């Protein structure tokens, strides 16, 4: 049995996984790892290098030229791609539009999962994504499966993009992108998004971030060596 504690958070796109993961990590003093940022950074590399999204061989070759690192700062997820901080750029629409295709490639997943498992080998972590409780850490002590009304999710993501200066993307664009990614994530052949049998469902359509944090903390507390 693993000695370190792993909290796995999976769920649909833009339903607040990272908000909960960051808040939990901060409260518990755990390391937060945003696995989606890794697939996004690989996708950014593919876009920047004009690699055809259908050319899987070229994408797999590109993995040898990609080095990803996380830098923990204020429990925000800061990721570097070959030494360059790309945390903002990977959230933009060009990456969101292509990331499902890139993350469906088996070899890409194998490499990301290998890196993720290494990061969670000995430290207490909170990791969010789509396959954390089902593939990356099947033995995670606490698993959440998050969901929320698709319209609410699109509105939240839209506001986030606007606050970051993207005034070109419409609410409809965001809604369609989320619907497309949900479909791609749940139907892909390699590690599709499904709820692990032992995952706790958390629907946050009608609850505040504070309420969901409290709910999650109550589920994690029994697993802590000393009550925090
Ligand atoms: O969590 P996110 O929206 O930033 O993730 C971006 C994409 O990466 C998402 O559409 C699916 C993929 N992803 C994945 O396949 N497996 C993960 N563990 C995390 C993300």
Coordinates of C-alpha atoms and ligand atoms in Angstrom, one line a residue:
X1 CA 0.0 0.0 0.0
X2 CA 1.3 3.5 -0.8
X3 CA 2.5 5.6 2.1
X4 CA 1.9 9.0 0.5
X5 CA -1.7 10.3 0.1
X6 CA -3.1 10.8 -3.4
X7 CA -6.3 12.7 -4.0
X8 CA -7.5 12.1 -7.6
X9 CA -10.0 14.5 -9.2
X10 CA -11.5 13.6 -12.5
X11 CA -14.5 15.0 -14.4
X12 CA -15.7 16.9 -17.4
X13 CA -14.1 20.0 -18.9
X14 CA -14.5 23.2 -17.0
X15 CA -16.4 22.0 -14.1
X16 CA -14.2 23.4 -11.4
X17 CA -11.7 20.6 -11.0
X18 CA -8.7 22.9 -10.7
X19 CA -10.4 25.3 -8.3
X20 CA -11.1 22.4 -6.0
X21 CA -7.7 20.8 -6.5
X22 CA -5.8 24.0 -5.7
X23 CA -8.0 24.8 -2.7
X24 CA -7.5 21.3 -1.3
X25 CA -3.8 21.3 -1.9
X26 CA -3.4 24.6 -0.2
X27 CA -5.5 23.6 2.8
X28 CA -3.7 20.3 3.2
X29 CA -0.2 21.4 2.3
X30 CA -0.1 18.9 -0.6
X31 CA 1.4 19.4 -4.1
X32 CA -1.1 20.3 -6.8
X33 CA -0.6 18.8 -10.3
X34 CA -2.7 19.8 -13.2
X35 CA -2.4 16.9 -15.6
X36 CA -4.5 18.7 -18.3
X37 CA -1.8 21.3 -18.5
X38 CA 0.7 18.7 -19.6
X39 CA -1.6 17.6 -22.5
X40 CA -2.1 21.3 -23.3
X41 CA 1.6 22.0 -23.3
X42 CA 2.3 19.1 -25.7
X43 CA -0.5 20.5 -27.9
X44 CA 1.1 24.0 -27.9
X45 CA 4.4 22.5 -29.0
X46 CA 2.6 20.7 -31.9
X47 CA 0.9 23.9 -33.0
X48 CA 4.0 26.1 -32.7
X49 CA 6.0 23.6 -34.8
X50 CA 3.3 23.3 -37.4
X51 CA 3.0 19.6 -37.0
X52 CA 0.0 18.1 -38.7
X53 CA -2.5 16.9 -36.0
X54 CA -3.1 13.8 -38.1
X55 CA 0.5 12.9 -38.3
X56 CA 0.8 10.7 -35.3
X57 CA 4.3 9.6 -36.0
X58 CA 5.5 13.2 -36.1
X59 CA 3.7 13.9 -32.8
X60 CA 5.2 10.8 -31.1
X61 CA 8.7 11.9 -32.4
X62 CA 8.1 15.3 -31.0
X63 CA 7.7 13.9 -27.5
X64 CA 11.5 13.4 -27.4
X65 CA 11.9 17.2 -27.8
X66 CA 9.5 18.2 -25.1
X67 CA 10.4 18.8 -21.5
X68 CA 7.7 19.7 -19.1
X69 CA 8.1 21.0 -15.6
X70 CA 5.8 22.3 -12.9
X71 CA 6.8 25.2 -10.7
X72 CA 4.8 25.4 -7.5
X73 CA 3.9 29.0 -6.7
X74 CA 0.9 30.0 -4.6
X75 CA -0.7 26.7 -5.4
X76 CA -1.2 27.9 -8.9
X77 CA -0.2 25.5 -11.7
X78 CA 2.8 27.0 -13.5
X79 CA 4.1 24.8 -16.3
X80 CA 7.1 25.3 -18.4
X81 CA 7.6 23.9 -21.9
X82 CA 11.3 23.5 -22.6
X83 CA 12.0 26.1 -20.0
X84 CA 9.5 28.7 -21.1
X85 CA 6.5 29.4 -18.9
X86 CA 3.4 28.7 -21.0
X87 CA 0.7 28.6 -18.3
X88 CA -1.4 31.4 -19.9
X89 CA -0.9 30.4 -23.5
X90 CA -2.1 26.8 -23.0
X91 CA -5.5 28.1 -21.8
X92 CA -6.3 29.9 -25.1
X93 CA -8.7 28.6 -27.6
X94 CA -6.2 27.4 -30.3
X95 CA -4.9 24.9 -27.8
X96 CA -8.4 24.0 -26.4
X97 CA -9.5 23.2 -30.0
X98 CA -6.7 20.7 -30.6
X99 CA -5.9 19.2 -27.2
X100 CA -8.6 16.4 -27.5
X101 CA -6.9 15.0 -30.6
X102 CA -3.5 15.1 -29.1
X103 CA -4.6 13.5 -25.8
X104 CA -6.3 10.7 -27.6
X105 CA -3.0 9.4 -29.0
X106 CA -1.9 6.3 -27.0
X107 CA 1.9 7.1 -27.0
X108 CA 1.2 10.6 -25.8
X109 CA -0.9 9.2 -22.9
X110 CA 1.7 6.6 -22.0
X111 CA 4.4 9.3 -21.7
X112 CA 2.3 11.7 -19.7
X113 CA 1.1 9.0 -17.3
X114 CA 4.7 7.9 -16.8
X115 CA 5.6 11.4 -15.8
X116 CA 2.5 11.8 -13.6
X117 CA 3.2 8.6 -11.7
X118 CA 6.7 9.7 -11.1
X119 CA 5.5 13.0 -9.6
X120 CA 3.1 11.1 -7.3
X121 CA 5.5 8.4 -6.2
X122 CA 6.4 9.6 -2.7
X123 CA 4.7 13.0 -2.1
X124 CA 1.2 13.9 -0.9
X125 CA -0.5 15.2 -4.0
X126 CA -3.8 16.4 -5.5
X127 CA -4.0 15.7 -9.2
X128 CA -6.8 16.6 -11.5
X129 CA -7.6 15.3 -15.0
X130 CA -9.7 12.7 -16.8
X131 CA -8.0 9.4 -15.9
X132 CA -6.4 10.0 -12.6
X133 CA -8.6 7.7 -10.5
X134 CA -8.9 5.1 -13.3
X135 CA -5.5 4.8 -14.8
X136 CA -2.8 7.1 -13.3
X137 CA -3.5 6.3 -9.7
X138 CA -6.0 3.5 -9.4
X139 CA -4.9 3.1 -5.8
X140 CA -5.5 6.8 -4.9
X141 CA -7.0 6.9 -1.4
X142 CA -9.6 9.5 -2.3
X143 CA -11.2 9.9 -5.7
X144 CA -13.7 12.6 -6.8
X145 CA -15.7 12.6 -10.0
X146 CA -16.8 16.2 -10.8
X147 CA -19.7 17.3 -12.9
X148 CA -21.9 20.4 -13.4
X149 CA -24.6 21.7 -15.7
X150 CA -23.0 22.2 -19.2
X151 CA -24.5 25.7 -19.5
X152 CA -23.1 26.8 -16.1
X153 CA -19.7 25.3 -17.1
X154 CA -19.7 27.3 -20.4
X155 CA -20.6 30.5 -18.6
X156 CA -17.8 30.1 -16.0
X157 CA -15.2 29.3 -18.7
X158 CA -16.4 32.2 -20.9
X159 CA -16.1 34.7 -18.0
X160 CA -12.6 33.3 -17.3
X161 CA -11.5 33.9 -20.9
X162 CA -13.0 37.4 -20.9
X163 CA -11.2 38.2 -17.7
X164 CA -7.9 37.2 -19.4
X165 CA -8.6 39.5 -22.3
X166 CA -10.1 37.1 -24.9
X167 CA -13.0 39.1 -26.3
X168 CA -13.2 37.2 -29.6
X169 CA -14.5 33.9 -28.3
X170 CA -18.3 33.8 -27.9
X171 CA -20.2 32.0 -25.3
X172 CA -21.5 29.7 -28.0
X173 CA -17.9 28.9 -29.1
X174 CA -17.1 27.9 -25.5
X175 CA -20.2 25.8 -25.2
X176 CA -19.4 24.0 -28.4
X177 CA -15.8 23.4 -27.5
X178 CA -16.8 21.9 -24.1
X179 CA -19.4 19.7 -25.7
X180 CA -16.9 18.5 -28.3
X181 CA -14.3 17.8 -25.6
X182 CA -16.8 16.0 -23.4
X183 CA -17.7 13.8 -26.3
X184 CA -14.1 13.2 -27.3
X185 CA -12.9 12.5 -23.7
X186 CA -15.7 10.0 -23.0
X187 CA -15.6 8.1 -26.2
X188 CA -11.9 7.9 -27.0
X189 CA -10.3 4.4 -27.1
X190 CA -7.4 5.1 -24.7
X191 CA -8.4 5.8 -21.1
X192 CA -11.8 7.4 -21.7
X193 CA -13.2 9.6 -19.0
X194 CA -15.4 7.4 -16.8
X195 CA -16.1 7.5 -13.1
X196 CA -14.0 5.1 -11.1
X197 CA -16.3 2.8 -9.1
X198 CA -14.9 4.1 -5.9
X199 CA -15.0 7.8 -6.9
X200 CA -17.2 10.2 -4.9
X201 CA -19.5 12.2 -7.2
X202 CA -19.4 15.9 -6.8
X203 CA -22.0 18.0 -8.7
X204 CA -21.2 21.7 -8.1
X205 CA -23.9 23.3 -10.2
X206 CA -25.6 24.8 -7.2
X207 CA -22.8 25.0 -4.6
X208 CA -20.2 27.5 -3.9
X209 CA -16.4 26.9 -4.1
X210 CA -16.3 27.1 -0.3
X211 CA -19.0 24.5 0.1
X212 CA -17.4 22.1 -2.3
X213 CA -14.1 22.5 -0.5
X214 CA -15.7 21.7 2.8
X215 CA -17.4 18.7 1.3
X216 CA -14.1 17.4 -0.2
X217 CA -12.2 18.1 3.0
X218 CA -14.6 16.0 5.0
X219 CA -13.9 13.1 2.7
X220 CA -10.1 13.5 2.8
X221 CA -9.8 14.1 6.6
X222 CA -10.3 10.4 7.6
X223 CA -7.3 9.5 5.5
X224 CA -4.9 12.0 7.1
X225 CA -2.4 10.8 9.6
X226 CA -3.4 13.6 11.9
X227 CA -6.6 15.6 11.6
X228 CA -5.8 18.9 9.9
Ligands
LIG1 O1 -8.4 19.7 -17.7 P1 -8.1 20.5 -19.1 O2 -9.4 21.0 -19.7 O3 -7.1 21.5 -19.0 O4 -7.6 19.3 -20.0 C1 -7.3 19.6 -21.4 C2 -7.6 18.3 -22.2 O5 -6.6 17.3 -21.9 C3 -8.9 17.7 -22.0 O6 -9.8 18.0 -23.1 C4 -8.7 16.2 -22.1 C5 -7.2 16.0 -21.9 N1 -6.8 15.4 -20.6 C6 -6.7 14.0 -20.6 O7 -7.0 13.4 -21.6 N2 -6.3 13.4 -19.5 C7 -6.0 14.1 -18.4 N3 -5.6 13.4 -17.3 C8 -6.1 15.5 -18.4 C9 -6.5 16.1 -19.5

